[in-house]
């Protein structure tokens, strides 16, 4: 199943105060404004600890929604602990198909 997405971006935030955090965001085309997009860590992850693999999930919120193609933001947030890897790439999958690959991780310090 193919899905349209755009504007994927990932960054590591090391600004004080601790703890540091890591974020991934991107826009996903959905069938109506009531669809929520979210990213979850794939389990199991790959063999390279610095390569984060995420799965995109879509959930229809209850209620009546106008059936109009819309864009919604998918987001992943993680607190970085001392034992967490520093990610160098992010892959995002939907329905078993890779929809995005981020190889340039921003850094805010």
Tab-separated table of N, CA, C and O in Angstrom:
chain	number	residue	atom	x	y	z
A	1	UNK	N	0.844	-1.176	0.000
A	1	UNK	CA	0.000	0.000	0.000
A	1	UNK	C	0.890	1.241	0.000
A	1	UNK	O	1.713	1.424	0.875
A	2	UNK	N	0.739	2.074	-0.991
A	2	UNK	CA	1.551	3.281	-1.115
A	2	UNK	C	0.868	4.440	-0.403
A	2	UNK	O	-0.349	4.576	-0.446
A	3	UNK	N	1.670	5.262	0.232
A	3	UNK	CA	1.165	6.444	0.925
A	3	UNK	C	2.066	7.612	0.564
A	3	UNK	O	3.268	7.435	0.373
A	4	UNK	N	1.488	8.792	0.445
A	4	UNK	CA	2.290	9.975	0.143
A	4	UNK	C	2.772	10.602	1.454
A	4	UNK	O	2.004	10.727	2.401
A	5	UNK	N	4.033	11.006	1.439
A	5	UNK	CA	4.591	11.695	2.606
A	5	UNK	C	5.643	12.678	2.126
A	5	UNK	O	6.139	12.574	1.012
A	6	UNK	N	5.968	13.637	2.994
A	6	UNK	CA	6.946	14.662	2.618
A	6	UNK	C	7.530	15.298	3.871
A	6	UNK	O	7.042	15.091	4.981
A	7	UNK	N	8.583	16.069	3.657
A	7	UNK	CA	9.186	16.926	4.685
A	7	UNK	C	9.623	16.170	5.941
A	7	UNK	O	9.413	16.632	7.064
A	8	UNK	N	10.266	15.028	5.763
A	8	UNK	CA	10.767	14.268	6.912
A	8	UNK	C	12.026	14.936	7.453
A	8	UNK	O	12.898	15.347	6.691
A	9	UNK	N	12.104	15.023	8.770
A	9	UNK	CA	13.244	15.662	9.413
A	9	UNK	C	13.467	15.027	10.782
A	9	UNK	O	12.499	14.706	11.489
A	10	UNK	N	14.729	14.843	11.152
A	10	UNK	CA	15.081	14.307	12.465
A	10	UNK	C	16.144	15.192	13.093
A	10	UNK	O	16.993	15.742	12.379
A	11	UNK	N	16.082	15.345	14.426
A	11	UNK	CA	17.092	16.138	15.104
A	11	UNK	C	17.289	15.659	16.535
A	11	UNK	O	16.405	15.106	17.161
A	12	UNK	N	18.506	15.893	16.998
A	12	UNK	CA	18.907	15.602	18.374
A	12	UNK	C	19.001	16.930	19.105
A	12	UNK	O	19.679	17.850	18.645
A	13	UNK	N	18.328	17.029	20.231
A	13	UNK	CA	18.321	18.248	21.033
A	13	UNK	C	19.167	18.008	22.282
A	13	UNK	O	18.793	17.219	23.145
A	14	UNK	N	20.318	18.696	22.353
A	14	UNK	CA	21.194	18.566	23.528
A	14	UNK	C	21.273	19.867	24.321
A	14	UNK	O	22.197	20.065	25.106
A	15	UNK	N	20.296	20.753	24.099
A	15	UNK	CA	20.288	22.012	24.845
A	15	UNK	C	19.964	21.735	26.316
A	15	UNK	O	19.181	20.847	26.626
A	16	UNK	N	20.596	22.511	27.218
A	16	UNK	CA	20.257	22.357	28.640
A	16	UNK	C	18.804	22.747	28.860
A	16	UNK	O	18.261	23.545	28.099
A	17	UNK	N	18.162	22.234	29.848
A	17	UNK	CA	18.632	21.261	30.831
A	17	UNK	C	18.526	19.830	30.296
A	17	UNK	O	17.860	19.590	29.290
A	18	UNK	N	19.188	18.921	30.975
A	18	UNK	CA	19.106	17.498	30.643
A	18	UNK	C	17.712	17.015	30.995
A	18	UNK	O	17.043	17.613	31.824
A	19	UNK	N	17.192	15.947	30.483
A	19	UNK	CA	17.848	15.016	29.570
A	19	UNK	C	17.747	15.487	28.122
A	19	UNK	O	16.897	16.304	27.770
A	20	UNK	N	18.645	14.956	27.286
A	20	UNK	CA	18.604	15.222	25.853
A	20	UNK	C	17.424	14.462	25.249
A	20	UNK	O	16.927	13.494	25.834
A	21	UNK	N	16.984	14.910	24.063
A	21	UNK	CA	15.893	14.203	23.394
A	21	UNK	C	16.101	14.175	21.887
A	21	UNK	O	16.847	14.965	21.332
A	22	UNK	N	15.425	13.206	21.266
A	22	UNK	CA	15.539	12.960	19.832
A	22	UNK	C	14.142	13.007	19.230
A	22	UNK	O	13.184	12.492	19.815
A	23	UNK	N	14.012	13.626	18.042
A	23	UNK	CA	12.705	13.819	17.422
A	23	UNK	C	12.752	13.493	15.931
A	23	UNK	O	13.754	13.749	15.269
A	24	UNK	N	11.628	12.968	15.422
A	24	UNK	CA	11.429	12.730	13.995
A	24	UNK	C	10.028	13.235	13.656
A	24	UNK	O	9.065	12.922	14.367
A	25	UNK	N	9.907	14.034	12.591
A	25	UNK	CA	8.607	14.520	12.136
A	25	UNK	C	8.523	14.417	10.617
A	25	UNK	O	9.543	14.446	9.922
A	26	UNK	N	7.307	14.309	10.130
A	26	UNK	CA	7.058	14.296	8.696
A	26	UNK	C	5.569	14.434	8.444
A	26	UNK	O	4.750	14.193	9.337
A	27	UNK	N	5.215	14.840	7.239
A	27	UNK	CA	3.817	15.023	6.869
A	27	UNK	C	3.340	13.838	6.040
A	27	UNK	O	4.050	13.372	5.146
A	28	UNK	N	2.106	13.394	6.326
A	28	UNK	CA	1.527	12.221	5.678
A	28	UNK	C	0.155	12.595	5.125
A	28	UNK	O	-0.632	13.257	5.805
A	29	UNK	N	-0.115	12.147	3.894
A	29	UNK	CA	-1.426	12.384	3.300
A	29	UNK	C	-2.411	11.337	3.814
A	29	UNK	O	-2.132	10.136	3.780
A	30	UNK	N	-3.574	11.816	4.307
A	30	UNK	CA	-4.594	10.930	4.868
A	30	UNK	C	-5.953	11.224	4.233
A	30	UNK	O	-6.140	12.255	3.591
A	31	UNK	N	-6.917	10.331	4.443
A	31	UNK	CA	-8.225	10.421	3.783
A	31	UNK	C	-9.129	11.507	4.354
A	31	UNK	O	-10.024	11.979	3.662
A	32	UNK	N	-8.916	11.887	5.610
A	32	UNK	CA	-9.742	12.924	6.223
A	32	UNK	C	-9.021	13.521	7.417
A	32	UNK	O	-8.070	12.925	7.931
A	33	UNK	N	-9.447	14.685	7.894
A	33	UNK	CA	-8.752	15.351	8.993
A	33	UNK	C	-8.828	14.600	10.328
A	33	UNK	O	-8.112	14.944	11.261
A	34	UNK	N	-9.666	13.568	10.417
A	34	UNK	CA	-9.779	12.802	11.647
A	34	UNK	C	-8.783	11.667	11.777
A	34	UNK	O	-8.778	10.946	12.772
A	35	UNK	N	-7.926	11.496	10.793
A	35	UNK	CA	-6.917	10.431	10.855
A	35	UNK	C	-5.674	10.963	11.564
A	35	UNK	O	-5.148	12.009	11.206
A	36	UNK	N	-5.236	10.228	12.588
A	36	UNK	CA	-4.029	10.589	13.333
A	36	UNK	C	-2.891	9.689	12.874
A	36	UNK	O	-3.064	8.480	12.741
A	37	UNK	N	-1.754	10.295	12.605
A	37	UNK	CA	-0.563	9.537	12.191
A	37	UNK	C	0.429	9.542	13.344
A	37	UNK	O	0.632	10.568	13.991
A	38	UNK	N	1.036	8.397	13.607
A	38	UNK	CA	2.057	8.337	14.646
A	38	UNK	C	3.128	7.325	14.282
A	38	UNK	O	2.888	6.403	13.502
A	39	UNK	N	4.301	7.549	14.828
A	39	UNK	CA	5.458	6.704	14.558
A	39	UNK	C	5.809	5.914	15.808
A	39	UNK	O	5.811	6.463	16.910
A	40	UNK	N	6.110	4.630	15.620
A	40	UNK	CA	6.540	3.783	16.729
A	40	UNK	C	7.818	3.052	16.326
A	40	UNK	O	8.037	2.753	15.152
A	41	UNK	N	8.623	2.782	17.316
A	41	UNK	CA	9.871	2.052	17.103
A	41	UNK	C	9.539	0.628	16.656
A	41	UNK	O	8.709	-0.044	17.266
A	42	UNK	N	10.179	0.198	15.564
A	42	UNK	CA	9.991	-1.175	15.087
A	42	UNK	C	10.694	-2.136	16.047
A	42	UNK	O	11.772	-1.849	16.556
A	43	UNK	N	10.045	-3.259	16.258
A	43	UNK	CA	10.648	-4.275	17.115
A	43	UNK	C	10.645	-5.590	16.347
A	43	UNK	O	9.580	-6.033	15.905
A	44	UNK	N	11.780	-6.196	16.154
A	44	UNK	CA	13.097	-5.755	16.632
A	44	UNK	C	13.703	-4.714	15.701
A	44	UNK	O	13.335	-4.616	14.530
A	45	UNK	N	14.637	-3.947	16.259
A	45	UNK	CA	15.407	-2.999	15.466
A	45	UNK	C	16.410	-3.797	14.641
A	45	UNK	O	16.600	-4.989	14.866
A	46	UNK	N	17.064	-3.125	13.705
A	46	UNK	CA	18.074	-3.783	12.878
A	46	UNK	C	19.344	-4.062	13.677
A	46	UNK	O	19.411	-3.817	14.884
A	47	UNK	N	20.372	-4.519	12.993
A	47	UNK	CA	21.617	-4.888	13.675
A	47	UNK	C	22.518	-3.693	13.939
A	47	UNK	O	23.437	-3.784	14.743
A	48	UNK	N	22.264	-2.568	13.280
A	48	UNK	CA	23.077	-1.365	13.484
A	48	UNK	C	22.371	-0.474	14.498
A	48	UNK	O	21.285	0.049	14.230
A	49	UNK	N	22.959	-0.310	15.667
A	49	UNK	CA	22.326	0.437	16.761
A	49	UNK	C	22.079	1.899	16.411
A	49	UNK	O	21.138	2.512	16.924
A	50	UNK	N	22.910	2.478	15.548
A	50	UNK	CA	22.776	3.901	15.195
A	50	UNK	C	21.751	4.149	14.085
A	50	UNK	O	21.570	5.276	13.658
A	51	UNK	N	21.091	3.098	13.601
A	51	UNK	CA	20.075	3.215	12.553
A	51	UNK	C	18.707	2.937	13.182
A	51	UNK	O	18.377	1.795	13.486
A	52	UNK	N	17.934	3.985	13.378
A	52	UNK	CA	16.607	3.855	13.979
A	52	UNK	C	15.599	3.460	12.900
A	52	UNK	O	15.575	4.051	11.816
A	53	UNK	N	14.763	2.471	13.199
A	53	UNK	CA	13.728	2.020	12.284
A	53	UNK	C	12.375	2.269	12.940
A	53	UNK	O	12.125	1.814	14.058
A	54	UNK	N	11.515	3.011	12.228
A	54	UNK	CA	10.196	3.355	12.746
A	54	UNK	C	9.110	2.858	11.807
A	54	UNK	O	9.308	2.785	10.591
A	55	UNK	N	7.953	2.534	12.379
A	55	UNK	CA	6.772	2.174	11.603
A	55	UNK	C	5.735	3.281	11.749
A	55	UNK	O	5.486	3.776	12.859
A	56	UNK	N	5.134	3.654	10.625
A	56	UNK	CA	4.056	4.635	10.611
A	56	UNK	C	2.736	3.901	10.787
A	56	UNK	O	2.481	2.895	10.119
A	57	UNK	N	1.907	4.414	11.695
A	57	UNK	CA	0.567	3.869	11.913
A	57	UNK	C	-0.445	4.993	11.753
A	57	UNK	O	-0.175	6.142	12.127
A	58	UNK	N	-1.602	4.656	11.212
A	58	UNK	CA	-2.690	5.608	11.056
A	58	UNK	C	-3.879	5.114	11.867
A	58	UNK	O	-4.203	3.925	11.850
A	59	UNK	N	-4.537	6.045	12.573
A	59	UNK	CA	-5.702	5.694	13.376
A	59	UNK	C	-6.805	6.710	13.127
A	59	UNK	O	-6.568	7.920	13.197
A	60	UNK	N	-7.990	6.209	12.837
A	60	UNK	CA	-9.146	7.080	12.625
A	60	UNK	C	-9.741	7.448	13.977
A	60	UNK	O	-10.112	6.582	14.758
A	61	UNK	N	-9.802	8.745	14.263
A	61	UNK	CA	-10.441	9.200	15.493
A	61	UNK	C	-11.954	9.058	15.357
A	61	UNK	O	-12.489	9.151	14.250
A	62	UNK	N	-12.663	8.857	16.479
A	62	UNK	CA	-14.118	8.702	16.401
A	62	UNK	C	-14.797	9.989	15.946
A	62	UNK	O	-14.242	11.080	16.097
A	63	UNK	N	-15.986	9.835	15.432
A	63	UNK	CA	-16.775	10.985	15.006
A	63	UNK	C	-16.957	11.003	13.505
A	63	UNK	O	-16.457	10.147	12.773
A	64	UNK	N	-17.695	11.994	13.043
A	64	UNK	CA	-17.933	12.179	11.618
A	64	UNK	C	-16.958	13.210	11.086
A	64	UNK	O	-16.855	14.312	11.618
A	65	UNK	N	-16.250	12.837	10.030
A	65	UNK	CA	-15.244	13.706	9.435
A	65	UNK	C	-15.524	13.865	7.962
A	65	UNK	O	-15.881	12.904	7.287
A	66	UNK	N	-15.343	15.071	7.459
A	66	UNK	CA	-15.486	15.310	6.032
A	66	UNK	C	-14.441	14.472	5.296
A	66	UNK	O	-13.288	14.398	5.709
A	67	UNK	N	-14.854	13.799	4.251
A	67	UNK	CA	-13.934	12.956	3.481
A	67	UNK	C	-13.185	13.836	2.488
A	67	UNK	O	-13.603	14.016	1.348
A	68	UNK	N	-12.093	14.385	2.972
A	68	UNK	CA	-11.280	15.316	2.196
A	68	UNK	C	-9.816	14.968	2.431
A	68	UNK	O	-9.375	14.865	3.570
A	69	UNK	N	-9.078	14.772	1.357
A	69	UNK	CA	-7.660	14.461	1.484
A	69	UNK	C	-6.990	15.587	2.260
A	69	UNK	O	-7.166	16.764	1.955
A	70	UNK	N	-6.228	15.206	3.285
A	70	UNK	CA	-5.578	16.175	4.173
A	70	UNK	C	-4.160	15.715	4.464
A	70	UNK	O	-3.817	14.554	4.272
A	71	UNK	N	-3.358	16.633	4.966
A	71	UNK	CA	-2.019	16.308	5.430
A	71	UNK	C	-2.016	16.399	6.951
A	71	UNK	O	-2.600	17.314	7.530
A	72	UNK	N	-1.376	15.447	7.595
A	72	UNK	CA	-1.235	15.460	9.048
A	72	UNK	C	0.209	15.137	9.399
A	72	UNK	O	0.921	14.502	8.624
A	73	UNK	N	0.637	15.589	10.569
A	73	UNK	CA	2.025	15.367	10.960
A	73	UNK	C	2.153	14.089	11.782
A	73	UNK	O	1.375	13.849	12.704
A	74	UNK	N	3.142	13.280	11.420
A	74	UNK	CA	3.531	12.115	12.210
A	74	UNK	C	4.755	12.515	13.018
A	74	UNK	O	5.612	13.261	12.526
A	75	UNK	N	4.838	12.025	14.251
A	75	UNK	CA	5.922	12.469	15.124
A	75	UNK	C	6.393	11.319	16.012
A	75	UNK	O	5.590	10.493	16.454
A	76	UNK	N	7.703	11.301	16.273
A	76	UNK	CA	8.314	10.363	17.209
A	76	UNK	C	9.218	11.172	18.120
A	76	UNK	O	10.002	12.011	17.651
A	77	UNK	N	9.107	10.954	19.431
A	77	UNK	CA	9.941	11.635	20.415
A	77	UNK	C	10.535	10.603	21.361
A	77	UNK	O	9.834	9.671	21.775
A	78	UNK	N	11.799	10.791	21.701
A	78	UNK	CA	12.476	9.868	22.620
A	78	UNK	C	13.430	10.638	23.509
A	78	UNK	O	14.201	11.470	23.026
A	79	UNK	N	13.368	10.351	24.803
A	79	UNK	CA	14.356	10.891	25.733
A	79	UNK	C	15.623	10.061	25.572
A	79	UNK	O	15.575	8.831	25.524
A	80	UNK	N	16.756	10.748	25.463
A	80	UNK	CA	18.041	10.064	25.287
A	80	UNK	C	18.688	9.857	26.650
A	80	UNK	O	18.964	10.815	27.367
A	81	UNK	N	18.902	8.597	26.989
A	81	UNK	CA	19.579	8.243	28.237
A	81	UNK	C	21.056	8.014	27.938
A	81	UNK	O	21.439	7.885	26.770
A	82	UNK	N	21.899	7.941	28.961
A	82	UNK	CA	23.332	7.696	28.701
A	82	UNK	C	23.598	6.401	27.932
A	82	UNK	O	24.586	6.298	27.220
A	83	UNK	N	22.708	5.425	28.027
A	83	UNK	CA	22.928	4.156	27.316
A	83	UNK	C	22.310	4.138	25.917
A	83	UNK	O	22.473	3.176	25.177
A	84	UNK	N	21.588	5.204	25.538
A	84	UNK	CA	20.959	5.261	24.214
A	84	UNK	C	21.995	5.487	23.117
A	84	UNK	O	22.941	6.258	23.311
A	85	UNK	N	21.793	4.860	21.949
A	85	UNK	CA	22.708	5.139	20.835
A	85	UNK	C	22.447	6.533	20.271
A	85	UNK	O	21.355	7.079	20.423
A	86	UNK	N	23.441	7.111	19.632
A	86	UNK	CA	23.273	8.371	18.906
A	86	UNK	C	22.948	7.981	17.471
A	86	UNK	O	23.773	7.417	16.756
A	87	UNK	N	21.721	8.265	17.040
A	87	UNK	CA	21.257	7.827	15.726
A	87	UNK	C	21.924	8.619	14.605
A	87	UNK	O	22.094	9.826	14.693
A	88	UNK	N	22.283	7.892	13.548
A	88	UNK	CA	22.896	8.501	12.365
A	88	UNK	C	21.959	8.459	11.164
A	88	UNK	O	22.114	9.249	10.238
A	89	UNK	N	21.010	7.528	11.182
A	89	UNK	CA	20.003	7.432	10.118
A	89	UNK	C	18.669	7.027	10.725
A	89	UNK	O	18.614	6.437	11.806
A	90	UNK	N	17.598	7.340	9.987
A	90	UNK	CA	16.247	6.920	10.375
A	90	UNK	C	15.546	6.396	9.131
A	90	UNK	O	15.577	7.039	8.084
A	91	UNK	N	14.937	5.215	9.247
A	91	UNK	CA	14.121	4.648	8.183
A	91	UNK	C	12.686	4.581	8.682
A	91	UNK	O	12.442	4.186	9.827
A	92	UNK	N	11.742	4.958	7.823
A	92	UNK	CA	10.334	4.943	8.187
A	92	UNK	C	9.606	4.032	7.209
A	92	UNK	O	9.750	4.169	5.987
A	93	UNK	N	8.810	3.109	7.758
A	93	UNK	CA	8.083	2.124	6.968
A	93	UNK	C	6.587	2.258	7.185
A	93	UNK	O	6.137	2.629	8.271
A	94	UNK	N	5.829	1.940	6.129
A	94	UNK	CA	4.376	1.861	6.228
A	94	UNK	C	3.927	0.646	5.432
A	94	UNK	O	4.247	0.524	4.242
A	95	UNK	N	3.230	-0.267	6.082
A	95	UNK	CA	2.761	-1.475	5.401
A	95	UNK	C	3.886	-2.300	4.817
A	95	UNK	O	3.727	-2.883	3.752
A	96	UNK	N	5.031	-2.322	5.485
A	96	UNK	CA	6.170	-3.092	5.018
A	96	UNK	C	6.996	-2.420	3.939
A	96	UNK	O	8.016	-2.949	3.516
A	97	UNK	N	6.594	-1.239	3.491
A	97	UNK	CA	7.301	-0.507	2.441
A	97	UNK	C	8.016	0.697	3.049
A	97	UNK	O	7.424	1.443	3.829
A	98	UNK	N	9.277	0.877	2.679
A	98	UNK	CA	10.007	2.051	3.169
A	98	UNK	C	9.492	3.291	2.461
A	98	UNK	O	9.494	3.371	1.239
A	99	UNK	N	9.049	4.278	3.257
A	99	UNK	CA	8.514	5.502	2.677
A	99	UNK	C	9.442	6.697	2.866
A	99	UNK	O	9.259	7.723	2.220
A	100	UNK	N	10.422	6.568	3.771
A	100	UNK	CA	11.350	7.681	3.980
A	100	UNK	C	12.659	7.158	4.559
A	100	UNK	O	12.678	6.175	5.303
A	101	UNK	N	13.730	7.844	4.193
A	101	UNK	CA	15.060	7.561	4.734
A	101	UNK	C	15.711	8.903	5.053
A	101	UNK	O	15.837	9.756	4.176
A	102	UNK	N	16.071	9.079	6.304
A	102	UNK	CA	16.704	10.326	6.752
A	102	UNK	C	18.148	10.003	7.092
A	102	UNK	O	18.417	9.200	7.988
A	103	UNK	N	19.072	10.634	6.361
A	103	UNK	CA	20.479	10.378	6.627
A	103	UNK	C	21.213	11.591	7.178
A	103	UNK	O	22.381	11.498	7.519
A	104	UNK	N	20.523	12.703	7.255
A	104	UNK	CA	21.120	13.916	7.825
A	104	UNK	C	20.338	14.282	9.078
A	104	UNK	O	19.226	14.816	8.985
A	105	UNK	N	20.898	13.975	10.217
A	105	UNK	CA	20.249	14.233	11.500
A	105	UNK	C	20.700	15.600	11.999
A	105	UNK	O	21.891	15.846	12.161
A	106	UNK	N	19.737	16.497	12.219
A	106	UNK	CA	20.062	17.815	12.750
A	106	UNK	C	20.492	17.726	14.205
A	106	UNK	O	20.212	16.751	14.894
A	107	UNK	N	21.189	18.767	14.667
A	107	UNK	CA	21.655	18.797	16.061
A	107	UNK	C	21.449	20.208	16.604
A	107	UNK	O	21.989	21.164	16.063
A	108	UNK	N	20.677	20.296	17.657
A	108	UNK	CA	20.438	21.565	18.334
A	108	UNK	C	21.167	21.509	19.663
A	108	UNK	O	20.920	20.623	20.470
A	109	UNK	N	22.111	22.448	19.867
A	109	UNK	CA	22.852	22.437	21.143
A	109	UNK	C	22.989	23.824	21.709
A	109	UNK	O	22.703	24.796	21.095
